[in-house]
Every structure is written in C-alpha cells, then in structure tokens.
C-alpha cells in the first residue's frame, strides 16, 4: 500500500486517544457505496519474492498451525476414553473413526476455511469479526442484518473461550507424555505446564515475526516427525489406508449411531485450530498459510492419524496413549520434548488470533480503547495487546490448576470451537449471497455440506456441558455481555455527544454572523477533535463561557492509516471551513501504524503547506475535550449496564499519546448523558 492520502483503500483504525475515530459497524470509509452490491475484484498487490514467501510460510507454520498440528497428541486417545470408553477399538470403530477424522479435516479445514472462508478478508484481516464487518456492510437493508451481526459477536466471544482452553489442553497433553516415557516424574506435569505457559505469554511482546522465526523451524521438524512415525506404521499395516474412504465413516454412523455420536464429540478435537487459522490470516496473508497447509501440515496429520489407527488395530491396548506408543522406547523422551515445544507453539495460534480479534473489536466499537503495539515495521496485522495477553494468561493458569489433566479438559473442549464453526458458515454464506452474489445452487450446496456436519459436531459437544463444557460457554457469555454493552453504550454516547457538539461548519458560520464579532485574544489555539464534522466541545465551551476566540484557531483531527509510515508530503490536509479570512481552519493529520502521532510536527507541516493561519507551531495552546458520563434513566440500556460501560470510559491519556506539551495543554470537561 502506498502512502497517498486520497487512496480509498486506507482504513482508519482506533488508537487509545480521544481524537481518532474507530471504524464502526456500518462505516463505509474503506469501500465505495456500490461495493456491497457487486462481487469484489481480485485483490492485487506487489509481487512477493519467493524467498520472502518461503520465510513467511515457515513463520506461519510456527504461529498458525500449532493448534491443529498438535491435535494428534490427544484426539484419538480421547475418542476411546470418552464416557468410560463407550467407543471400543473394534475394526469397524477404528476404520470409522479415522475416516471421520480425515473427512472432517478435509471438509472443514481444507475446503471450508483454506479454500473458501479465507477469501473473505476485511482489508487483509481475517477472523469472525472481520467476517461480521463484511456481513454488516453487505446486508444493508436486509431484515436479518441485526441477527447476523449479533451472531458474529457471539462467535467472537466463543473464540475467547477457545483461547483460554486451547493453551491449557495443548501443553498439558504434551507434558503428560511423561506418564509413558518417565512414569516416576509424571507428577510434575502440572507445574511444568505452568512454567512453559508463563514463558510463552512472556515472549508475546516480541511479536509474531520473532516468535514465528523461532517456532517455524520447530514446527517443520514436528510435522516431519509425526508424519514419519505415522508413515512407519502405515507401511507396516497398509490396509489402514482404506480408512480414507468416506464409506467407513458412513457405515460407522449408520450401524452404531449412539457410539458414533459420542465419537464425533471427540473427532471435533482433530479440527480445532481452523478458527485460529482464519483469525491469524492478518499476520501472514493467505498464500503462506495455504502453502504451509497443503505442502506439509495436512499430509503429516493424515499419516499420523492413519498410523495411530493402524497401531490400535494391531494392539487395542494402545488406546491408552496411541501417539507415544507409535514410537520405539528410545525415542519417547525426545518426542516428549519435541511435543512439549510443539504444544507451547500450539497455544500461539489462539493467542495471536485473540490479539487480532481484540483489535478488530476495538475498531468496530465492541471493546474500549486498548493499547495495541505494532511489532512489525512492515505488516499492520502483527500486533501485541498487553491487556489481552495477561488476562488470557491468568485465565489459562486457572484452567490448568482447576482441571489438572488434558483428559478432563477434553470434556470442556470443543463446545466453543463447534459453535464458532457453525456461526462462521452462516456468516460466510451471508457474505457470499449479498456481497459476492453467489448463485442459489452454490449457496444451497454449501449449506447442505457444512451445516449438517457442524450442527452434528455442536450437538455432540453440547452433551458434554455438565462435564466441563459449561466453561467456554460461561466465558463466551461474559465476553458477549461486555462487547454488546460497550457497543450499545458507545452508540448512545456518540449520539448524545454529537447533539451537544453540533456541526462544525454551522458553528463557524454562526461566529461570522455575530454582531459585534467576538473579541480575538493573541495566540494560537489548537482544538483536537475526532473529525471535522462536529464542533469540539472545548471550543464551544470557550466561546460560550469566555466569550472570546484566539487570534488563530485550528481544529485538528488525527487519522491512523494501515500503512507503516506516511510521507511528510501526504501528512496533512487543510480545510478553511468555508471562510478564508477568519484564521479558523481544520487540519487532518495522518500517521502510519508504526509511527507515534506527533501533533506539533503535523502543525509545522500544515504551516509549510499554506495553512492561512500564521501559526507558530512551537507556541500554541492545546485544548482537549474531556467528557464524563452523567447517568440518567433514559431508555436504551439498563442502569447496571450503563454502570458497566462507564467503568471503561475515557481511561486513556491523549496528552502523552500525541506528544503534547503538558504546560500548554488545557482540558475542558463536559458531561454527556447516558
């Protein structure tokens, strides 16, 4: 992307201040008005060098595929241990289970997510909230619009529930390999898991590029290893390859529906991570993720699941730990170490995804302003959100201590993921219908393939609610309440604030119509405001209470663009607001995501570009509007939710963020009813 202020593909993002404006649901600043009524053209960008693509592919393996890549550690084992071992390791069950796993991975991950859903990006960003934003813009005027948006927000809340459980079960399942490799120290599994998780969350501040650079080669080794040990068993028992035929899955479900229903609840574990794969798309882009999946991850997973199933056919007692029992005794300790490293990496996928989802939630007005640190000078999607990182860490520690084993956590796992899958399919079909104009038969085919499968997954996992499946639902319910409360409160507050502010141009016209005109005092006053559409409350208060104007008045709005840096020639634009002789003007200042906004610099550049106010950029007085909430009994939201909203309102300090001189910055407060 180029740093050109008029480029229509620049998208304004939210920052922790009172003068930038997040992109709300329904905003169309990043697309023409007709975008929702015609198919999107293919995205084209600068060609990616092969060396860069290869590096991104390896890095994507280290960040995106850790979760789904470590599912072989526990998926098949949990299939045969659920409900006291209802699924017995008979040949029919073994072939049926491996067929179910293979086709679940093929249809949900390869076809649905990698081939189709990843096409639905919002300016390069993926995840269920990005999909929700597309749905919201594409369904203008559609009756079901509100329901679809609410569904998307609940899907995002479910992702947070998944983000708590995934790191816990992934790391626990690896260190529990000590029970097979070194039984004498198996009691150290929980302390070791907690130590590894602490290190993982501590290194997040380094950014996904640095993490991927370290984790990527390890995941290449991991996929190569699990593919090799699986292939070794497949070669010894080649008939297990017949399990790839879908007929075995169908026969298993038809002949043993009750047992198959229980098995499906655990088969779901083999595809967890697909939702994080989509959420992490903004970190690396589509091509590296697709290449990594089809060239290495998918083949390795298929071989390992076949190998474990072949081992169980040969030795039914191997259901105790089929993954580690695939290995000869001398290789188990090294594999425990590699698996531990891989599962630590597995947690990375949902952590990075949680950062992306949180940032999108802020942009769409569903979360309050959060500190978002960009960890790459070139890629906007690579971010670190401290409060999300450490909140997740505390929740994961509580889950590890509370459940204590991956087997017990397996009962809690899957509910959030299956719900997210189903919601994603519904939203994707809505985008395909109203944004891409898919034909009816294509929509019906997609719905007929994916909705019954994912509905069955969800139903099978809902049966585990009383065994721990309640946990992700409670987390999701709490997050959904917070997100909807913040969104509704922001809407009410925005309407009330705009009513108090009034249109800026009308206010300037009123100043011109005053007779006699207001006295002008020496100096320059700079009023920071989200946009040039409304009058800064600080300016209005200064006029109404002090009955004066400064000699020179500048209203300044800051936009943060999704490019690393903005060239100085494109930094500012000036608008005289309809009068070229009153020394009142509006300045729009633009900064890239890797730049710290610098208001004095923007003013100097505006002066050089012909700002008719003869501004001394080193000596103005800065005015900030600081609004506080006045609780009322007005309808729109219950009082307890208003109090909840008020807790997160105006917690950021714009003075430091914009580099304003503290001794020349004045805060003018006002109360806005809620």
PDB file of C-alpha atoms in Angstrom, residues 356-600:
ATOM      1  CA  UNK A 356      -6.356  -9.781  16.087  1.00  0.00           C
ATOM      2  CA  UNK A 357      -9.946 -10.296  17.237  1.00  0.00           C
ATOM      3  CA  UNK A 358      -9.477  -7.781  20.077  1.00  0.00           C
ATOM      4  CA  UNK A 359      -8.081  -5.154  17.723  1.00  0.00           C
ATOM      5  CA  UNK A 360     -10.978  -5.629  15.334  1.00  0.00           C
ATOM      6  CA  UNK A 361     -13.426  -5.427  18.246  1.00  0.00           C
ATOM      7  CA  UNK A 362     -11.941  -2.048  19.203  1.00  0.00           C
ATOM      8  CA  UNK A 363     -12.170  -0.837  15.606  1.00  0.00           C
ATOM      9  CA  UNK A 364     -15.796  -1.931  15.336  1.00  0.00           C
ATOM     10  CA  UNK A 365     -16.753  -0.366  18.658  1.00  0.00           C
ATOM     11  CA  UNK A 366     -17.268  -3.571  20.657  1.00  0.00           C
ATOM     12  CA  UNK A 367     -14.402  -3.036  23.122  1.00  0.00           C
ATOM     13  CA  UNK A 368     -12.978   0.085  24.768  1.00  0.00           C
ATOM     14  CA  UNK A 369      -9.685   1.552  23.621  1.00  0.00           C
ATOM     15  CA  UNK A 370      -6.804  -0.860  24.217  1.00  0.00           C
ATOM     16  CA  UNK A 371      -3.078  -0.361  23.916  1.00  0.00           C
ATOM     17  CA  UNK A 372      -2.116  -2.047  20.620  1.00  0.00           C
ATOM     18  CA  UNK A 373       1.590  -2.350  19.905  1.00  0.00           C
ATOM     19  CA  UNK A 374       2.647  -2.994  16.321  1.00  0.00           C
ATOM     20  CA  UNK A 375       5.544  -5.427  16.352  1.00  0.00           C
ATOM     21  CA  UNK A 376       6.465  -5.285  12.673  1.00  0.00           C
ATOM     22  CA  UNK A 377       7.592  -2.183  10.757  1.00  0.00           C
ATOM     23  CA  UNK A 378       6.029  -3.548   7.565  1.00  0.00           C
ATOM     24  CA  UNK A 379       2.935  -5.596   8.427  1.00  0.00           C
ATOM     25  CA  UNK A 380      -0.070  -3.970  10.088  1.00  0.00           C
ATOM     26  CA  UNK A 381      -1.549  -7.285  11.244  1.00  0.00           C
ATOM     27  CA  UNK A 382       1.367  -8.214  13.510  1.00  0.00           C
ATOM     28  CA  UNK A 383       0.384  -6.788  16.869  1.00  0.00           C
ATOM     29  CA  UNK A 384       0.655  -7.296  20.614  1.00  0.00           C
ATOM     30  CA  UNK A 385      -2.147  -6.338  23.010  1.00  0.00           C
ATOM     31  CA  UNK A 386      -0.779  -6.419  26.582  1.00  0.00           C
ATOM     32  CA  UNK A 387      -4.084  -6.477  28.483  1.00  0.00           C
ATOM     33  CA  UNK A 388      -5.414  -9.352  26.359  1.00  0.00           C
ATOM     34  CA  UNK A 389      -2.159 -11.275  26.735  1.00  0.00           C
ATOM     35  CA  UNK A 390      -2.062 -11.165  30.524  1.00  0.00           C
ATOM     36  CA  UNK A 391      -5.794 -11.643  31.003  1.00  0.00           C
ATOM     37  CA  UNK A 392      -5.577 -14.821  28.919  1.00  0.00           C
ATOM     38  CA  UNK A 393      -2.552 -15.941  30.916  1.00  0.00           C
ATOM     39  CA  UNK A 394      -4.374 -15.671  34.246  1.00  0.00           C
ATOM     40  CA  UNK A 395      -7.412 -17.494  32.842  1.00  0.00           C
ATOM     41  CA  UNK A 396      -5.258 -20.293  31.365  1.00  0.00           C
ATOM     42  CA  UNK A 397      -3.388 -20.778  34.661  1.00  0.00           C
ATOM     43  CA  UNK A 398      -6.717 -21.066  36.492  1.00  0.00           C
ATOM     44  CA  UNK A 399      -7.952 -23.671  33.994  1.00  0.00           C
ATOM     45  CA  UNK A 400      -4.757 -25.765  34.222  1.00  0.00           C
ATOM     46  CA  UNK A 401      -4.910 -25.804  38.022  1.00  0.00           C
ATOM     47  CA  UNK A 402      -8.663 -26.367  38.111  1.00  0.00           C
ATOM     48  CA  UNK A 403      -8.848 -29.280  35.633  1.00  0.00           C
ATOM     49  CA  UNK A 404      -5.388 -30.764  36.143  1.00  0.00           C
ATOM     50  CA  UNK A 405      -5.292 -33.075  33.098  1.00  0.00           C
ATOM     51  CA  UNK A 406      -5.870 -32.996  29.362  1.00  0.00           C
ATOM     52  CA  UNK A 407      -8.418 -35.825  29.623  1.00  0.00           C
ATOM     53  CA  UNK A 408     -10.644 -33.776  31.951  1.00  0.00           C
ATOM     54  CA  UNK A 409     -10.144 -30.701  29.787  1.00  0.00           C
ATOM     55  CA  UNK A 410     -11.160 -32.733  26.725  1.00  0.00           C
ATOM     56  CA  UNK A 411     -14.714 -32.690  28.035  1.00  0.00           C
ATOM     57  CA  UNK A 412     -14.671 -28.890  28.150  1.00  0.00           C
ATOM     58  CA  UNK A 413     -13.036 -28.580  24.754  1.00  0.00           C
ATOM     59  CA  UNK A 414     -14.963 -28.447  21.527  1.00  0.00           C
ATOM     60  CA  UNK A 415     -18.138 -26.609  22.539  1.00  0.00           C
ATOM     61  CA  UNK A 416     -16.736 -23.174  21.730  1.00  0.00           C
ATOM     62  CA  UNK A 417     -14.987 -24.371  18.579  1.00  0.00           C
ATOM     63  CA  UNK A 418     -18.027 -26.145  17.145  1.00  0.00           C
ATOM     64  CA  UNK A 419     -20.170 -23.095  17.843  1.00  0.00           C
ATOM     65  CA  UNK A 420     -17.625 -20.851  16.122  1.00  0.00           C
ATOM     66  CA  UNK A 421     -17.545 -23.186  13.104  1.00  0.00           C
ATOM     67  CA  UNK A 422     -21.311 -23.107  12.694  1.00  0.00           C
ATOM     68  CA  UNK A 423     -21.548 -19.320  13.074  1.00  0.00           C
ATOM     69  CA  UNK A 424     -18.695 -18.822  10.594  1.00  0.00           C
ATOM     70  CA  UNK A 425     -20.525 -20.900   7.989  1.00  0.00           C
ATOM     71  CA  UNK A 426     -23.737 -18.889   8.404  1.00  0.00           C
ATOM     72  CA  UNK A 427     -21.890 -15.572   8.116  1.00  0.00           C
ATOM     73  CA  UNK A 428     -19.815 -16.739   5.160  1.00  0.00           C
ATOM     74  CA  UNK A 429     -22.939 -17.799   3.269  1.00  0.00           C
ATOM     75  CA  UNK A 430     -24.422 -14.354   4.001  1.00  0.00           C
ATOM     76  CA  UNK A 431     -21.323 -12.682   2.527  1.00  0.00           C
ATOM     77  CA  UNK A 432     -21.454 -15.000  -0.480  1.00  0.00           C
ATOM     78  CA  UNK A 433     -25.131 -14.224  -1.004  1.00  0.00           C
ATOM     79  CA  UNK A 434     -25.222 -10.445  -0.567  1.00  0.00           C
ATOM     80  CA  UNK A 435     -21.659  -9.342  -1.287  1.00  0.00           C
ATOM     81  CA  UNK A 436     -20.379 -11.807  -3.892  1.00  0.00           C
ATOM     82  CA  UNK A 437     -23.763 -12.608  -5.437  1.00  0.00           C
ATOM     83  CA  UNK A 438     -23.323 -16.366  -5.464  1.00  0.00           C
ATOM     84  CA  UNK A 439     -25.990 -18.291  -7.311  1.00  0.00           C
ATOM     85  CA  UNK A 440     -28.694 -20.040  -5.310  1.00  0.00           C
ATOM     86  CA  UNK A 441     -27.441 -23.546  -6.092  1.00  0.00           C
ATOM     87  CA  UNK A 442     -23.974 -22.691  -4.797  1.00  0.00           C
ATOM     88  CA  UNK A 443     -25.424 -21.403  -1.523  1.00  0.00           C
ATOM     89  CA  UNK A 444     -27.635 -24.453  -1.144  1.00  0.00           C
ATOM     90  CA  UNK A 445     -24.698 -26.773  -1.838  1.00  0.00           C
ATOM     91  CA  UNK A 446     -22.519 -25.032   0.747  1.00  0.00           C
ATOM     92  CA  UNK A 447     -25.261 -25.088   3.352  1.00  0.00           C
ATOM     93  CA  UNK A 448     -26.102 -28.750   2.624  1.00  0.00           C
ATOM     94  CA  UNK A 449     -22.473 -29.838   3.072  1.00  0.00           C
ATOM     95  CA  UNK A 450     -21.325 -27.830   6.075  1.00  0.00           C
ATOM     96  CA  UNK A 451     -24.358 -27.007   8.223  1.00  0.00           C
ATOM     97  CA  UNK A 452     -25.380 -30.647   8.951  1.00  0.00           C
ATOM     98  CA  UNK A 453     -21.775 -31.632   9.719  1.00  0.00           C
ATOM     99  CA  UNK A 454     -21.117 -28.697  12.018  1.00  0.00           C
ATOM    100  CA  UNK A 455     -24.565 -28.942  13.576  1.00  0.00           C
ATOM    101  CA  UNK A 456     -23.779 -32.554  14.478  1.00  0.00           C
ATOM    102  CA  UNK A 457     -20.423 -31.507  15.944  1.00  0.00           C
ATOM    103  CA  UNK A 458     -22.155 -28.887  18.079  1.00  0.00           C
ATOM    104  CA  UNK A 459     -24.876 -31.278  19.253  1.00  0.00           C
ATOM    105  CA  UNK A 460     -22.289 -33.919  20.187  1.00  0.00           C
ATOM    106  CA  UNK A 461     -20.268 -31.397  22.176  1.00  0.00           C
ATOM    107  CA  UNK A 462     -23.303 -29.920  23.933  1.00  0.00           C
ATOM    108  CA  UNK A 463     -23.770 -33.328  25.532  1.00  0.00           C
ATOM    109  CA  UNK A 464     -20.512 -32.633  27.423  1.00  0.00           C
ATOM    110  CA  UNK A 465     -21.713 -29.421  29.079  1.00  0.00           C
ATOM    111  CA  UNK A 466     -22.119 -30.953  32.546  1.00  0.00           C
ATOM    112  CA  UNK A 467     -18.615 -32.499  32.271  1.00  0.00           C
ATOM    113  CA  UNK A 468     -16.889 -29.136  31.766  1.00  0.00           C
ATOM    114  CA  UNK A 469     -18.338 -27.865  28.514  1.00  0.00           C
ATOM    115  CA  UNK A 470     -20.004 -25.128  30.558  1.00  0.00           C
ATOM    116  CA  UNK A 471     -16.650 -23.350  30.974  1.00  0.00           C
ATOM    117  CA  UNK A 472     -16.211 -21.902  27.448  1.00  0.00           C
ATOM    118  CA  UNK A 473     -19.912 -21.014  27.366  1.00  0.00           C
ATOM    119  CA  UNK A 474     -19.610 -19.059  30.626  1.00  0.00           C
ATOM    120  CA  UNK A 475     -16.518 -17.252  29.298  1.00  0.00           C
ATOM    121  CA  UNK A 476     -18.264 -16.518  25.993  1.00  0.00           C
ATOM    122  CA  UNK A 477     -21.385 -15.297  27.753  1.00  0.00           C
ATOM    123  CA  UNK A 478     -19.374 -12.866  29.885  1.00  0.00           C
ATOM    124  CA  UNK A 479     -17.406 -11.551  26.908  1.00  0.00           C
ATOM    125  CA  UNK A 480     -20.578 -11.199  24.822  1.00  0.00           C
ATOM    126  CA  UNK A 481     -22.182  -9.164  27.593  1.00  0.00           C
ATOM    127  CA  UNK A 482     -19.157  -6.855  27.775  1.00  0.00           C
ATOM    128  CA  UNK A 483     -18.941  -6.419  23.999  1.00  0.00           C
ATOM    129  CA  UNK A 484     -22.617  -5.686  23.446  1.00  0.00           C
ATOM    130  CA  UNK A 485     -22.724  -3.359  26.460  1.00  0.00           C
ATOM    131  CA  UNK A 486     -19.785  -1.361  25.173  1.00  0.00           C
ATOM    132  CA  UNK A 487     -21.189  -1.184  21.642  1.00  0.00           C
ATOM    133  CA  UNK A 488     -24.635  -0.042  22.769  1.00  0.00           C
ATOM    134  CA  UNK A 489     -23.227   2.433  25.276  1.00  0.00           C
ATOM    135  CA  UNK A 490     -20.892   3.893  22.651  1.00  0.00           C
ATOM    136  CA  UNK A 491     -23.805   4.360  20.248  1.00  0.00           C
ATOM    137  CA  UNK A 492     -25.902   6.213  22.839  1.00  0.00           C
ATOM    138  CA  UNK A 493     -22.977   8.340  23.985  1.00  0.00           C
ATOM    139  CA  UNK A 494     -21.978   9.188  20.408  1.00  0.00           C
ATOM    140  CA  UNK A 495     -25.493  10.383  19.544  1.00  0.00           C
ATOM    141  CA  UNK A 496     -25.700  12.494  22.702  1.00  0.00           C
ATOM    142  CA  UNK A 497     -22.224  13.927  22.212  1.00  0.00           C
ATOM    143  CA  UNK A 498     -22.845  14.853  18.580  1.00  0.00           C
ATOM    144  CA  UNK A 499     -26.062  16.552  19.660  1.00  0.00           C
ATOM    145  CA  UNK A 500     -24.100  18.675  22.136  1.00  0.00           C
ATOM    146  CA  UNK A 501     -21.259  19.379  19.711  1.00  0.00           C
ATOM    147  CA  UNK A 502     -23.330  20.354  16.684  1.00  0.00           C
ATOM    148  CA  UNK A 503     -21.988  20.681  13.106  1.00  0.00           C
ATOM    149  CA  UNK A 504     -18.631  22.475  12.878  1.00  0.00           C
ATOM    150  CA  UNK A 505     -19.380  24.473   9.714  1.00  0.00           C
ATOM    151  CA  UNK A 506     -22.633  25.788  11.161  1.00  0.00           C
ATOM    152  CA  UNK A 507     -20.791  26.856  14.304  1.00  0.00           C
ATOM    153  CA  UNK A 508     -18.180  28.739  12.271  1.00  0.00           C
ATOM    154  CA  UNK A 509     -20.940  30.407  10.256  1.00  0.00           C
ATOM    155  CA  UNK A 510     -22.629  31.493  13.495  1.00  0.00           C
ATOM    156  CA  UNK A 511     -19.355  33.071  14.632  1.00  0.00           C
ATOM    157  CA  UNK A 512     -19.224  35.066  11.394  1.00  0.00           C
ATOM    158  CA  UNK A 513     -22.809  36.232  11.852  1.00  0.00           C
ATOM    159  CA  UNK A 514     -22.213  37.649  15.335  1.00  0.00           C
ATOM    160  CA  UNK A 515     -22.624  41.385  15.627  1.00  0.00           C
ATOM    161  CA  UNK A 516     -20.472  42.644  17.174  1.00  0.00           C
ATOM    162  CA  UNK A 517     -17.902  39.894  16.488  1.00  0.00           C
ATOM    163  CA  UNK A 518     -16.238  38.072  19.348  1.00  0.00           C
ATOM    164  CA  UNK A 519     -13.025  39.613  20.689  1.00  0.00           C
ATOM    165  CA  UNK A 520      -9.856  37.836  19.483  1.00  0.00           C
ATOM    166  CA  UNK A 521      -7.052  37.322  22.005  1.00  0.00           C
ATOM    167  CA  UNK A 522      -3.408  36.871  20.952  1.00  0.00           C
ATOM    168  CA  UNK A 523      -2.028  33.419  20.246  1.00  0.00           C
ATOM    169  CA  UNK A 524      -2.949  30.167  18.558  1.00  0.00           C
ATOM    170  CA  UNK A 525      -5.443  27.657  19.951  1.00  0.00           C
ATOM    171  CA  UNK A 526      -5.407  24.068  18.705  1.00  0.00           C
ATOM    172  CA  UNK A 527      -8.535  22.012  19.461  1.00  0.00           C
ATOM    173  CA  UNK A 528      -8.199  18.242  18.965  1.00  0.00           C
ATOM    174  CA  UNK A 529     -11.361  16.573  17.671  1.00  0.00           C
ATOM    175  CA  UNK A 530     -12.231  13.204  16.067  1.00  0.00           C
ATOM    176  CA  UNK A 531     -13.357  14.736  12.754  1.00  0.00           C
ATOM    177  CA  UNK A 532     -14.284  17.968  11.027  1.00  0.00           C
ATOM    178  CA  UNK A 533     -17.972  17.112  11.096  1.00  0.00           C
ATOM    179  CA  UNK A 534     -18.617  18.278  14.673  1.00  0.00           C
ATOM    180  CA  UNK A 535     -17.568  21.190  16.858  1.00  0.00           C
ATOM    181  CA  UNK A 536     -15.047  20.418  19.632  1.00  0.00           C
ATOM    182  CA  UNK A 537     -16.811  20.740  22.959  1.00  0.00           C
ATOM    183  CA  UNK A 538     -13.774  22.612  24.270  1.00  0.00           C
ATOM    184  CA  UNK A 539     -14.141  25.239  21.516  1.00  0.00           C
ATOM    185  CA  UNK A 540     -17.853  25.625  22.111  1.00  0.00           C
ATOM    186  CA  UNK A 541     -17.315  25.940  25.873  1.00  0.00           C
ATOM    187  CA  UNK A 542     -14.565  28.533  25.376  1.00  0.00           C
ATOM    188  CA  UNK A 543     -16.875  30.681  23.253  1.00  0.00           C
ATOM    189  CA  UNK A 544     -19.954  30.277  25.453  1.00  0.00           C
ATOM    190  CA  UNK A 545     -18.222  30.860  28.803  1.00  0.00           C
ATOM    191  CA  UNK A 546     -15.257  33.117  27.999  1.00  0.00           C
ATOM    192  CA  UNK A 547     -16.856  34.960  25.044  1.00  0.00           C
ATOM    193  CA  UNK A 548     -13.530  35.158  23.174  1.00  0.00           C
ATOM    194  CA  UNK A 549     -11.655  33.473  20.339  1.00  0.00           C
ATOM    195  CA  UNK A 550      -7.944  33.151  19.909  1.00  0.00           C
ATOM    196  CA  UNK A 551      -6.329  35.114  17.119  1.00  0.00           C
ATOM    197  CA  UNK A 552      -5.701  31.868  15.267  1.00  0.00           C
ATOM    198  CA  UNK A 553      -7.879  28.728  15.717  1.00  0.00           C
ATOM    199  CA  UNK A 554      -7.015  25.274  14.390  1.00  0.00           C
ATOM    200  CA  UNK A 555      -9.268  22.217  14.768  1.00  0.00           C
ATOM    201  CA  UNK A 556      -7.064  19.150  14.311  1.00  0.00           C
ATOM    202  CA  UNK A 557      -8.107  15.553  13.680  1.00  0.00           C
ATOM    203  CA  UNK A 558      -5.712  12.613  13.663  1.00  0.00           C
ATOM    204  CA  UNK A 559      -6.160   9.561  11.468  1.00  0.00           C
ATOM    205  CA  UNK A 560      -4.054   6.422  11.760  1.00  0.00           C
ATOM    206  CA  UNK A 561      -3.692   4.576   8.447  1.00  0.00           C
ATOM    207  CA  UNK A 562      -2.924   0.940   7.861  1.00  0.00           C
ATOM    208  CA  UNK A 563       0.426   1.588   6.263  1.00  0.00           C
ATOM    209  CA  UNK A 564       3.711   1.642   8.210  1.00  0.00           C
ATOM    210  CA  UNK A 565       4.635   5.287   7.623  1.00  0.00           C
ATOM    211  CA  UNK A 566       3.172   8.308   5.878  1.00  0.00           C
ATOM    212  CA  UNK A 567       5.420  10.563   3.803  1.00  0.00           C
ATOM    213  CA  UNK A 568       5.553  14.150   5.023  1.00  0.00           C
ATOM    214  CA  UNK A 569       4.111  15.412   1.732  1.00  0.00           C
ATOM    215  CA  UNK A 570       0.974  13.377   2.417  1.00  0.00           C
ATOM    216  CA  UNK A 571       0.856  14.018   6.151  1.00  0.00           C
ATOM    217  CA  UNK A 572      -1.675  16.861   6.359  1.00  0.00           C
ATOM    218  CA  UNK A 573      -4.567  18.446   4.502  1.00  0.00           C
ATOM    219  CA  UNK A 574      -6.115  21.809   5.345  1.00  0.00           C
ATOM    220  CA  UNK A 575      -9.736  22.971   5.080  1.00  0.00           C
ATOM    221  CA  UNK A 576     -10.698  26.622   5.656  1.00  0.00           C
ATOM    222  CA  UNK A 577     -14.251  25.546   6.611  1.00  0.00           C
ATOM    223  CA  UNK A 578     -15.805  27.887   4.066  1.00  0.00           C
ATOM    224  CA  UNK A 579     -14.151  31.169   5.087  1.00  0.00           C
ATOM    225  CA  UNK A 580     -10.641  32.128   4.035  1.00  0.00           C
ATOM    226  CA  UNK A 581     -10.325  35.320   6.081  1.00  0.00           C
ATOM    227  CA  UNK A 582     -11.152  34.307   9.657  1.00  0.00           C
ATOM    228  CA  UNK A 583      -7.982  32.443  10.711  1.00  0.00           C
ATOM    229  CA  UNK A 584     -10.108  29.384  11.590  1.00  0.00           C
ATOM    230  CA  UNK A 585      -9.185  26.163   9.808  1.00  0.00           C
ATOM    231  CA  UNK A 586      -9.367  22.407  10.097  1.00  0.00           C
ATOM    232  CA  UNK A 587      -6.261  20.221   9.709  1.00  0.00           C
ATOM    233  CA  UNK A 588      -6.333  16.467   9.126  1.00  0.00           C
ATOM    234  CA  UNK A 589      -3.076  14.773  10.165  1.00  0.00           C
ATOM    235  CA  UNK A 590      -2.277  11.220   9.066  1.00  0.00           C
ATOM    236  CA  UNK A 591       0.151   8.783  10.661  1.00  0.00           C
ATOM    237  CA  UNK A 592       1.132   5.216   9.826  1.00  0.00           C
ATOM    238  CA  UNK A 593       0.582   2.367  12.245  1.00  0.00           C
ATOM    239  CA  UNK A 594       4.281   2.240  13.089  1.00  0.00           C
ATOM    240  CA  UNK A 595       4.508   5.956  13.886  1.00  0.00           C
ATOM    241  CA  UNK A 596       3.838   7.749  17.124  1.00  0.00           C
ATOM    242  CA  UNK A 597       1.375  10.571  16.380  1.00  0.00           C
ATOM    243  CA  UNK A 598       3.139  13.920  16.702  1.00  0.00           C
ATOM    244  CA  UNK A 599       0.772  16.877  16.688  1.00  0.00           C
ATOM    245  CA  UNK A 600       3.432  19.650  16.751  1.00  0.00           C
TER     246      UNK A 600
END
